[in-house]
């Protein structure tokens, strides 16, 4: 088991490391659709009333993406939904301080002609409230000595960092192991939230950013969730896989390597970089 933390300048915990893996598509809760769609149903054969619309929120979308999707489905000027948050009666925990990040539950929603930004935001948050505060998630969070806001925050990290659904319980265990050992999380997904980007190369300058979301410099969890996680990520948080892992990297599709040994992690990273080099220059976002 790794007992000493290497220099923060050399350690690379996440699957992304300095070079981001660009993963296309998104997995949705309760639907087989892999790409976000906004469609107008033209008749009753589509499964909804005539004129109804469908709002699809993928797992892992940030609040800003959700706001933009609501603006689009309601044909409103950009920024309208974000501006309406203060007027929306959202059932958020006190710890959220009015910020719905993490509680805009990913699912498919039917939008009727009476829908407003406030009503859609309330529907998303109400769905999250039912999912997160119902058994077994609420009981699982309590069993693991977390309040629900902490559980949702960790789930958002798991959602962002997991290459596959099968990796989620292991990624959750890495988060818990690092927190329990008093180690910084050092995850690019958290830092990228502060920098308002998704996947990008993490530079030495990036990790010097003065932000509560700089998980290379700050200890513990970020102050808020970093996206809106789905049920799979929440289940992984309340049932993390047993293991002593502290590091992980997705070397290639289907090959995520977890370890507690820093030297082994460095070898895994070398394999990752070798694979990226063979692919040539990679795009960043």
mmCIF file of C-alpha atoms in Angstrom:
data_model
loop_
_atom_site.group_PDB
_atom_site.id
_atom_site.type_symbol
_atom_site.label_atom_id
_atom_site.label_comp_id
_atom_site.label_asym_id
_atom_site.label_seq_id
_atom_site.Cartn_x
_atom_site.Cartn_y
_atom_site.Cartn_z
ATOM 1 C CA UNK A 1 0.000 0.000 0.000
ATOM 2 C CA UNK A 2 1.238 3.490 -0.850
ATOM 3 C CA UNK A 3 1.983 5.306 2.394
ATOM 4 C CA UNK A 4 3.842 8.402 1.196
ATOM 5 C CA UNK A 5 2.495 11.033 -1.164
ATOM 6 C CA UNK A 6 4.919 11.986 -3.963
ATOM 7 C CA UNK A 7 5.446 15.625 -4.895
ATOM 8 C CA UNK A 8 2.290 17.381 -6.034
ATOM 9 C CA UNK A 9 4.219 18.486 -9.115
ATOM 10 C CA UNK A 10 4.801 14.885 -10.253
ATOM 11 C CA UNK A 11 1.757 12.961 -9.075
ATOM 12 C CA UNK A 12 -0.994 12.256 -11.604
ATOM 13 C CA UNK A 13 -4.009 10.582 -10.073
ATOM 14 C CA UNK A 14 -6.600 10.804 -12.769
ATOM 15 C CA UNK A 15 -7.162 8.852 -15.912
ATOM 16 C CA UNK A 16 -6.533 12.010 -17.909
ATOM 17 C CA UNK A 17 -3.167 13.076 -16.544
ATOM 18 C CA UNK A 18 -1.507 15.790 -18.608
ATOM 19 C CA UNK A 19 -3.147 14.592 -21.802
ATOM 20 C CA UNK A 20 -6.940 14.438 -21.832
ATOM 21 C CA UNK A 21 -8.860 11.501 -23.174
ATOM 22 C CA UNK A 22 -11.655 12.776 -25.376
ATOM 23 C CA UNK A 23 -14.719 10.561 -24.894
ATOM 24 C CA UNK A 24 -17.524 11.152 -27.344
ATOM 25 C CA UNK A 25 -21.214 10.738 -26.585
ATOM 26 C CA UNK A 26 -22.943 10.538 -23.233
ATOM 27 C CA UNK A 27 -24.809 7.897 -21.285
ATOM 28 C CA UNK A 28 -28.297 8.791 -20.186
ATOM 29 C CA UNK A 29 -30.253 7.569 -17.200
ATOM 30 C CA UNK A 30 -33.194 5.412 -18.145
ATOM 31 C CA UNK A 31 -32.783 5.755 -21.920
ATOM 32 C CA UNK A 32 -30.780 4.156 -24.696
ATOM 33 C CA UNK A 33 -30.105 7.487 -26.423
ATOM 34 C CA UNK A 34 -26.379 8.244 -26.382
ATOM 35 C CA UNK A 35 -26.410 11.770 -27.794
ATOM 36 C CA UNK A 36 -28.472 14.631 -26.314
ATOM 37 C CA UNK A 37 -31.526 15.307 -28.426
ATOM 38 C CA UNK A 38 -34.101 18.052 -28.423
ATOM 39 C CA UNK A 39 -37.033 16.978 -30.579
ATOM 40 C CA UNK A 40 -40.514 18.231 -31.360
ATOM 41 C CA UNK A 41 -43.132 15.480 -31.359
ATOM 42 C CA UNK A 42 -45.482 15.940 -34.298
ATOM 43 C CA UNK A 43 -48.165 13.411 -33.350
ATOM 44 C CA UNK A 44 -49.294 10.990 -30.663
ATOM 45 C CA UNK A 45 -47.231 8.123 -32.090
ATOM 46 C CA UNK A 46 -44.136 9.732 -30.548
ATOM 47 C CA UNK A 47 -45.390 8.788 -27.085
ATOM 48 C CA UNK A 48 -46.482 12.221 -25.912
ATOM 49 C CA UNK A 49 -49.311 14.627 -26.586
ATOM 50 C CA UNK A 50 -49.393 16.518 -29.870
ATOM 51 C CA UNK A 51 -46.979 19.456 -29.705
ATOM 52 C CA UNK A 52 -45.040 18.125 -26.698
ATOM 53 C CA UNK A 53 -41.281 18.404 -26.695
ATOM 54 C CA UNK A 54 -38.561 16.279 -25.150
ATOM 55 C CA UNK A 55 -35.741 17.586 -22.988
ATOM 56 C CA UNK A 56 -32.904 15.083 -22.631
ATOM 57 C CA UNK A 57 -30.258 15.748 -19.968
ATOM 58 C CA UNK A 58 -27.213 13.438 -20.189
ATOM 59 C CA UNK A 59 -25.398 12.218 -17.102
ATOM 60 C CA UNK A 60 -22.473 14.444 -16.242
ATOM 61 C CA UNK A 61 -23.724 17.644 -17.853
ATOM 62 C CA UNK A 62 -22.832 20.808 -15.970
ATOM 63 C CA UNK A 63 -25.504 23.274 -14.933
ATOM 64 C CA UNK A 64 -24.559 25.673 -17.714
ATOM 65 C CA UNK A 65 -25.226 23.004 -20.322
ATOM 66 C CA UNK A 66 -28.603 22.251 -18.764
ATOM 67 C CA UNK A 67 -29.571 25.935 -18.759
ATOM 68 C CA UNK A 68 -28.652 26.197 -22.453
ATOM 69 C CA UNK A 69 -30.719 23.106 -23.293
ATOM 70 C CA UNK A 70 -33.767 24.535 -21.501
ATOM 71 C CA UNK A 71 -33.365 27.832 -23.329
ATOM 72 C CA UNK A 72 -33.244 25.918 -26.604
ATOM 73 C CA UNK A 73 -36.222 23.654 -26.007
ATOM 74 C CA UNK A 74 -38.333 26.645 -24.925
ATOM 75 C CA UNK A 75 -36.974 28.817 -27.761
ATOM 76 C CA UNK A 76 -35.812 31.480 -25.316
ATOM 77 C CA UNK A 77 -32.856 33.884 -25.588
ATOM 78 C CA UNK A 78 -29.590 32.463 -24.305
ATOM 79 C CA UNK A 79 -29.153 33.102 -20.591
ATOM 80 C CA UNK A 80 -32.861 33.233 -19.767
ATOM 81 C CA UNK A 81 -32.928 30.047 -17.698
ATOM 82 C CA UNK A 82 -29.804 30.967 -15.740
ATOM 83 C CA UNK A 83 -31.344 34.314 -14.849
ATOM 84 C CA UNK A 84 -34.530 32.623 -13.636
ATOM 85 C CA UNK A 85 -32.831 30.503 -10.954
ATOM 86 C CA UNK A 86 -33.397 33.071 -8.232
ATOM 87 C CA UNK A 87 -37.149 32.988 -8.920
ATOM 88 C CA UNK A 88 -37.462 29.198 -9.113
ATOM 89 C CA UNK A 89 -38.731 27.433 -5.940
ATOM 90 C CA UNK A 90 -36.028 24.747 -5.934
ATOM 91 C CA UNK A 91 -35.886 22.065 -3.215
ATOM 92 C CA UNK A 92 -32.143 22.278 -2.655
ATOM 93 C CA UNK A 93 -30.242 21.375 0.512
ATOM 94 C CA UNK A 94 -29.035 24.304 2.607
ATOM 95 C CA UNK A 95 -25.437 23.400 1.782
ATOM 96 C CA UNK A 96 -26.099 24.172 -1.899
ATOM 97 C CA UNK A 97 -26.735 27.851 -1.084
ATOM 98 C CA UNK A 98 -29.128 28.129 -4.011
ATOM 99 C CA UNK A 99 -26.747 26.573 -6.563
ATOM 100 C CA UNK A 100 -28.513 23.659 -8.333
ATOM 101 C CA UNK A 101 -25.286 22.097 -9.662
ATOM 102 C CA UNK A 102 -25.508 18.380 -8.893
ATOM 103 C CA UNK A 103 -29.300 18.429 -8.542
ATOM 104 C CA UNK A 104 -30.389 18.875 -12.164
ATOM 105 C CA UNK A 105 -31.121 15.199 -12.528
ATOM 106 C CA UNK A 106 -30.151 13.579 -15.851
ATOM 107 C CA UNK A 107 -33.163 11.988 -17.524
ATOM 108 C CA UNK A 108 -35.676 12.490 -20.324
ATOM 109 C CA UNK A 109 -38.405 15.033 -19.606
ATOM 110 C CA UNK A 110 -41.574 15.814 -21.546
ATOM 111 C CA UNK A 111 -42.080 19.537 -22.051
ATOM 112 C CA UNK A 112 -45.624 20.794 -22.620
ATOM 113 C CA UNK A 113 -46.817 24.151 -23.870
ATOM 114 C CA UNK A 114 -47.101 25.595 -20.359
ATOM 115 C CA UNK A 115 -43.497 24.892 -19.403
ATOM 116 C CA UNK A 116 -41.277 27.700 -18.151
ATOM 117 C CA UNK A 117 -37.623 27.751 -17.106
ATOM 118 C CA UNK A 118 -38.736 27.733 -13.483
ATOM 119 C CA UNK A 119 -41.069 24.761 -13.929
ATOM 120 C CA UNK A 120 -38.422 22.726 -15.761
ATOM 121 C CA UNK A 121 -35.711 23.523 -13.218
ATOM 122 C CA UNK A 122 -38.118 22.521 -10.446
ATOM 123 C CA UNK A 123 -38.906 19.243 -12.238
ATOM 124 C CA UNK A 124 -35.214 18.373 -12.534
ATOM 125 C CA UNK A 125 -34.461 19.237 -8.906
ATOM 126 C CA UNK A 126 -37.586 17.451 -7.633
ATOM 127 C CA UNK A 127 -36.498 14.322 -9.509
ATOM 128 C CA UNK A 128 -33.050 14.515 -7.931
ATOM 129 C CA UNK A 129 -34.611 15.022 -4.502
ATOM 130 C CA UNK A 130 -36.708 11.866 -4.908
ATOM 131 C CA UNK A 131 -33.836 9.802 -6.283
ATOM 132 C CA UNK A 132 -31.205 10.905 -3.787
ATOM 133 C CA UNK A 133 -33.281 11.032 -0.626
ATOM 134 C CA UNK A 134 -35.093 7.762 -1.166
ATOM 135 C CA UNK A 135 -33.801 4.382 -0.047
ATOM 136 C CA UNK A 136 -31.264 2.956 -0.574
ATOM 137 C CA UNK A 137 -29.182 6.006 -1.508
ATOM 138 C CA UNK A 138 -30.013 8.020 1.616
ATOM 139 C CA UNK A 139 -29.344 5.036 3.861
ATOM 140 C CA UNK A 140 -26.110 4.306 2.009
ATOM 141 C CA UNK A 141 -24.849 7.847 2.442
ATOM 142 C CA UNK A 142 -25.579 7.690 6.162
ATOM 143 C CA UNK A 143 -23.885 4.305 6.404
ATOM 144 C CA UNK A 144 -20.748 5.805 4.876
ATOM 145 C CA UNK A 145 -20.827 8.830 7.217
ATOM 146 C CA UNK A 146 -21.717 11.361 4.507
ATOM 147 C CA UNK A 147 -24.435 13.909 4.253
ATOM 148 C CA UNK A 148 -26.311 13.903 0.949
ATOM 149 C CA UNK A 149 -24.568 16.972 -0.445
ATOM 150 C CA UNK A 150 -21.176 15.348 0.124
ATOM 151 C CA UNK A 151 -22.426 12.168 -1.550
ATOM 152 C CA UNK A 152 -23.658 14.092 -4.601
ATOM 153 C CA UNK A 153 -20.350 15.978 -4.788
ATOM 154 C CA UNK A 154 -18.361 12.746 -4.773
ATOM 155 C CA UNK A 155 -20.747 11.210 -7.302
ATOM 156 C CA UNK A 156 -20.136 14.144 -9.648
ATOM 157 C CA UNK A 157 -16.392 13.455 -9.461
ATOM 158 C CA UNK A 158 -16.972 9.749 -10.074
ATOM 159 C CA UNK A 159 -19.191 10.623 -13.036
ATOM 160 C CA UNK A 160 -16.498 12.837 -14.558
ATOM 161 C CA UNK A 161 -13.540 10.556 -13.902
ATOM 162 C CA UNK A 162 -14.917 7.122 -14.801
ATOM 163 C CA UNK A 163 -14.174 5.765 -18.260
ATOM 164 C CA UNK A 164 -16.975 3.194 -17.930
ATOM 165 C CA UNK A 165 -19.826 2.285 -15.604
ATOM 166 C CA UNK A 166 -17.734 -0.682 -14.425
ATOM 167 C CA UNK A 167 -14.991 1.705 -13.219
ATOM 168 C CA UNK A 168 -17.260 3.837 -11.052
ATOM 169 C CA UNK A 169 -17.114 1.856 -7.801
ATOM 170 C CA UNK A 170 -13.303 1.711 -8.026
ATOM 171 C CA UNK A 171 -13.009 5.436 -8.740
ATOM 172 C CA UNK A 172 -15.235 6.087 -5.724
ATOM 173 C CA UNK A 173 -12.885 3.985 -3.605
ATOM 174 C CA UNK A 174 -9.895 6.020 -4.801
ATOM 175 C CA UNK A 175 -11.660 9.209 -3.714
ATOM 176 C CA UNK A 176 -12.447 7.789 -0.271
ATOM 177 C CA UNK A 177 -8.933 6.383 0.167
ATOM 178 C CA UNK A 178 -7.367 9.741 -0.612
ATOM 179 C CA UNK A 179 -9.719 11.632 1.674
ATOM 180 C CA UNK A 180 -9.112 9.172 4.510
ATOM 181 C CA UNK A 181 -5.342 9.530 4.128
ATOM 182 C CA UNK A 182 -5.452 13.312 4.056
ATOM 183 C CA UNK A 183 -4.177 13.410 0.476
ATOM 184 C CA UNK A 184 -5.292 16.040 -2.033
ATOM 185 C CA UNK A 185 -7.607 14.578 -4.658
ATOM 186 C CA UNK A 186 -5.527 16.049 -7.523
ATOM 187 C CA UNK A 187 -8.159 15.346 -10.156
ATOM 188 C CA UNK A 188 -8.188 17.203 -13.448
ATOM 189 C CA UNK A 189 -11.982 17.096 -13.687
ATOM 190 C CA UNK A 190 -12.281 19.306 -10.585
ATOM 191 C CA UNK A 191 -9.669 21.773 -11.798
ATOM 192 C CA UNK A 192 -11.289 21.889 -15.241
ATOM 193 C CA UNK A 193 -14.552 22.917 -13.592
ATOM 194 C CA UNK A 194 -12.796 25.966 -12.162
ATOM 195 C CA UNK A 195 -11.326 26.742 -15.588
ATOM 196 C CA UNK A 196 -14.715 26.276 -17.297
ATOM 197 C CA UNK A 197 -13.517 23.620 -19.693
ATOM 198 C CA UNK A 198 -14.103 19.913 -20.115
ATOM 199 C CA UNK A 199 -11.079 17.984 -21.326
ATOM 200 C CA UNK A 200 -7.726 19.692 -21.732
ATOM 201 C CA UNK A 201 -4.030 19.265 -21.142
ATOM 202 C CA UNK A 202 -3.247 20.150 -17.527
ATOM 203 C CA UNK A 203 -0.186 22.374 -17.337
ATOM 204 C CA UNK A 204 2.067 23.467 -14.508
ATOM 205 C CA UNK A 205 0.417 26.896 -14.703
ATOM 206 C CA UNK A 206 -3.050 25.353 -14.393
ATOM 207 C CA UNK A 207 -2.287 23.742 -11.054
ATOM 208 C CA UNK A 208 -1.223 27.106 -9.621
ATOM 209 C CA UNK A 209 -4.697 28.599 -10.150
ATOM 210 C CA UNK A 210 -6.106 30.175 -6.992
ATOM 211 C CA UNK A 211 -9.481 28.462 -6.750
ATOM 212 C CA UNK A 212 -11.362 26.356 -4.197
ATOM 213 C CA UNK A 213 -11.728 23.864 -7.072
ATOM 214 C CA UNK A 214 -7.975 23.476 -7.475
ATOM 215 C CA UNK A 215 -7.734 19.926 -6.179
ATOM 216 C CA UNK A 216 -3.954 19.983 -6.594
ATOM 217 C CA UNK A 217 -3.577 22.756 -4.022
ATOM 218 C CA UNK A 218 -6.677 22.383 -1.815
ATOM 219 C CA UNK A 219 -7.505 19.501 0.495
ATOM 220 C CA UNK A 220 -10.847 17.742 0.710
ATOM 221 C CA UNK A 221 -13.853 17.945 -1.566
ATOM 222 C CA UNK A 222 -14.621 20.868 -3.865
ATOM 223 C CA UNK A 223 -17.214 23.297 -2.467
ATOM 224 C CA UNK A 224 -19.955 22.082 -4.853
ATOM 225 C CA UNK A 225 -20.602 19.190 -7.230
ATOM 226 C CA UNK A 226 -18.824 19.632 -10.570
ATOM 227 C CA UNK A 227 -21.658 18.256 -12.729
ATOM 228 C CA UNK A 228 -25.000 16.484 -12.440
ATOM 229 C CA UNK A 229 -24.420 12.783 -11.737
ATOM 230 C CA UNK A 230 -26.749 9.915 -12.511
ATOM 231 C CA UNK A 231 -27.904 6.979 -10.423
ATOM 232 C CA UNK A 232 -24.989 4.723 -11.374
ATOM 233 C CA UNK A 233 -22.486 7.214 -9.975
ATOM 234 C CA UNK A 234 -24.563 7.647 -6.809
ATOM 235 C CA UNK A 235 -24.754 3.889 -6.313
ATOM 236 C CA UNK A 236 -20.975 3.651 -6.715
ATOM 237 C CA UNK A 237 -20.501 6.245 -3.965
ATOM 238 C CA UNK A 238 -22.668 4.431 -1.441
ATOM 239 C CA UNK A 239 -21.189 1.046 -2.414
ATOM 240 C CA UNK A 240 -17.538 1.692 -3.305
ATOM 241 C CA UNK A 241 -15.487 -1.321 -4.341
ATOM 242 C CA UNK A 242 -13.128 -2.735 -1.710
ATOM 243 C CA UNK A 243 -9.510 -1.895 -2.444
ATOM 244 C CA UNK A 244 -6.484 0.122 -1.394
ATOM 245 C CA UNK A 245 -6.072 1.987 -4.705
ATOM 246 C CA UNK A 246 -4.792 5.559 -4.734
ATOM 247 C CA UNK A 247 -4.143 6.043 -8.461
ATOM 248 C CA UNK A 248 -5.767 5.162 -11.755
ATOM 249 C CA UNK A 249 -5.316 5.824 -15.438
ATOM 250 C CA UNK A 250 -7.220 4.678 -18.514
ATOM 251 C CA UNK A 251 -4.422 3.513 -20.781
ATOM 252 C CA UNK A 252 -6.818 2.770 -23.616
ATOM 253 C CA UNK A 253 -10.473 1.973 -24.095
ATOM 254 C CA UNK A 254 -11.398 -0.896 -21.783
ATOM 255 C CA UNK A 255 -8.074 -0.790 -19.936
ATOM 256 C CA UNK A 256 -8.281 1.290 -16.747
ATOM 257 C CA UNK A 257 -5.542 0.412 -14.286
ATOM 258 C CA UNK A 258 -5.917 0.991 -10.549
ATOM 259 C CA UNK A 259 -3.046 0.693 -8.107
ATOM 260 C CA UNK A 260 -1.892 1.657 -4.622
ATOM 261 C CA UNK A 261 1.754 1.733 -5.724
ATOM 262 C CA UNK A 262 3.070 5.005 -7.143
ATOM 263 C CA UNK A 263 5.900 3.359 -9.113
ATOM 264 C CA UNK A 264 3.388 1.055 -10.798
ATOM 265 C CA UNK A 265 1.186 4.036 -11.545
ATOM 266 C CA UNK A 266 4.136 5.756 -13.237
ATOM 267 C CA UNK A 267 4.609 2.697 -15.449
ATOM 268 C CA UNK A 268 0.907 2.743 -16.302
ATOM 269 C CA UNK A 269 1.174 6.426 -17.172
ATOM 270 C CA UNK A 270 4.129 5.669 -19.436
ATOM 271 C CA UNK A 271 1.960 3.146 -21.284
ATOM 272 C CA UNK A 272 -0.796 5.749 -21.565
ATOM 273 C CA UNK A 273 1.528 8.398 -22.979
ATOM 274 C CA UNK A 274 3.074 5.907 -25.390
ATOM 275 C CA UNK A 275 -0.389 5.078 -26.697
ATOM 276 C CA UNK A 276 -1.267 8.755 -27.077
ATOM 277 C CA UNK A 277 1.982 9.441 -28.907
ATOM 278 C CA UNK A 278 1.246 6.671 -31.392
ATOM 279 C CA UNK A 279 -2.084 8.326 -32.180
ATOM 280 C CA UNK A 280 -0.455 11.630 -33.052
ATOM 281 C CA UNK A 281 -1.567 15.098 -31.836
ATOM 282 C CA UNK A 282 -4.879 14.947 -29.952
ATOM 283 C CA UNK A 283 -7.508 17.697 -29.962
ATOM 284 C CA UNK A 284 -8.295 19.528 -26.739
ATOM 285 C CA UNK A 285 -11.376 21.392 -25.609
#
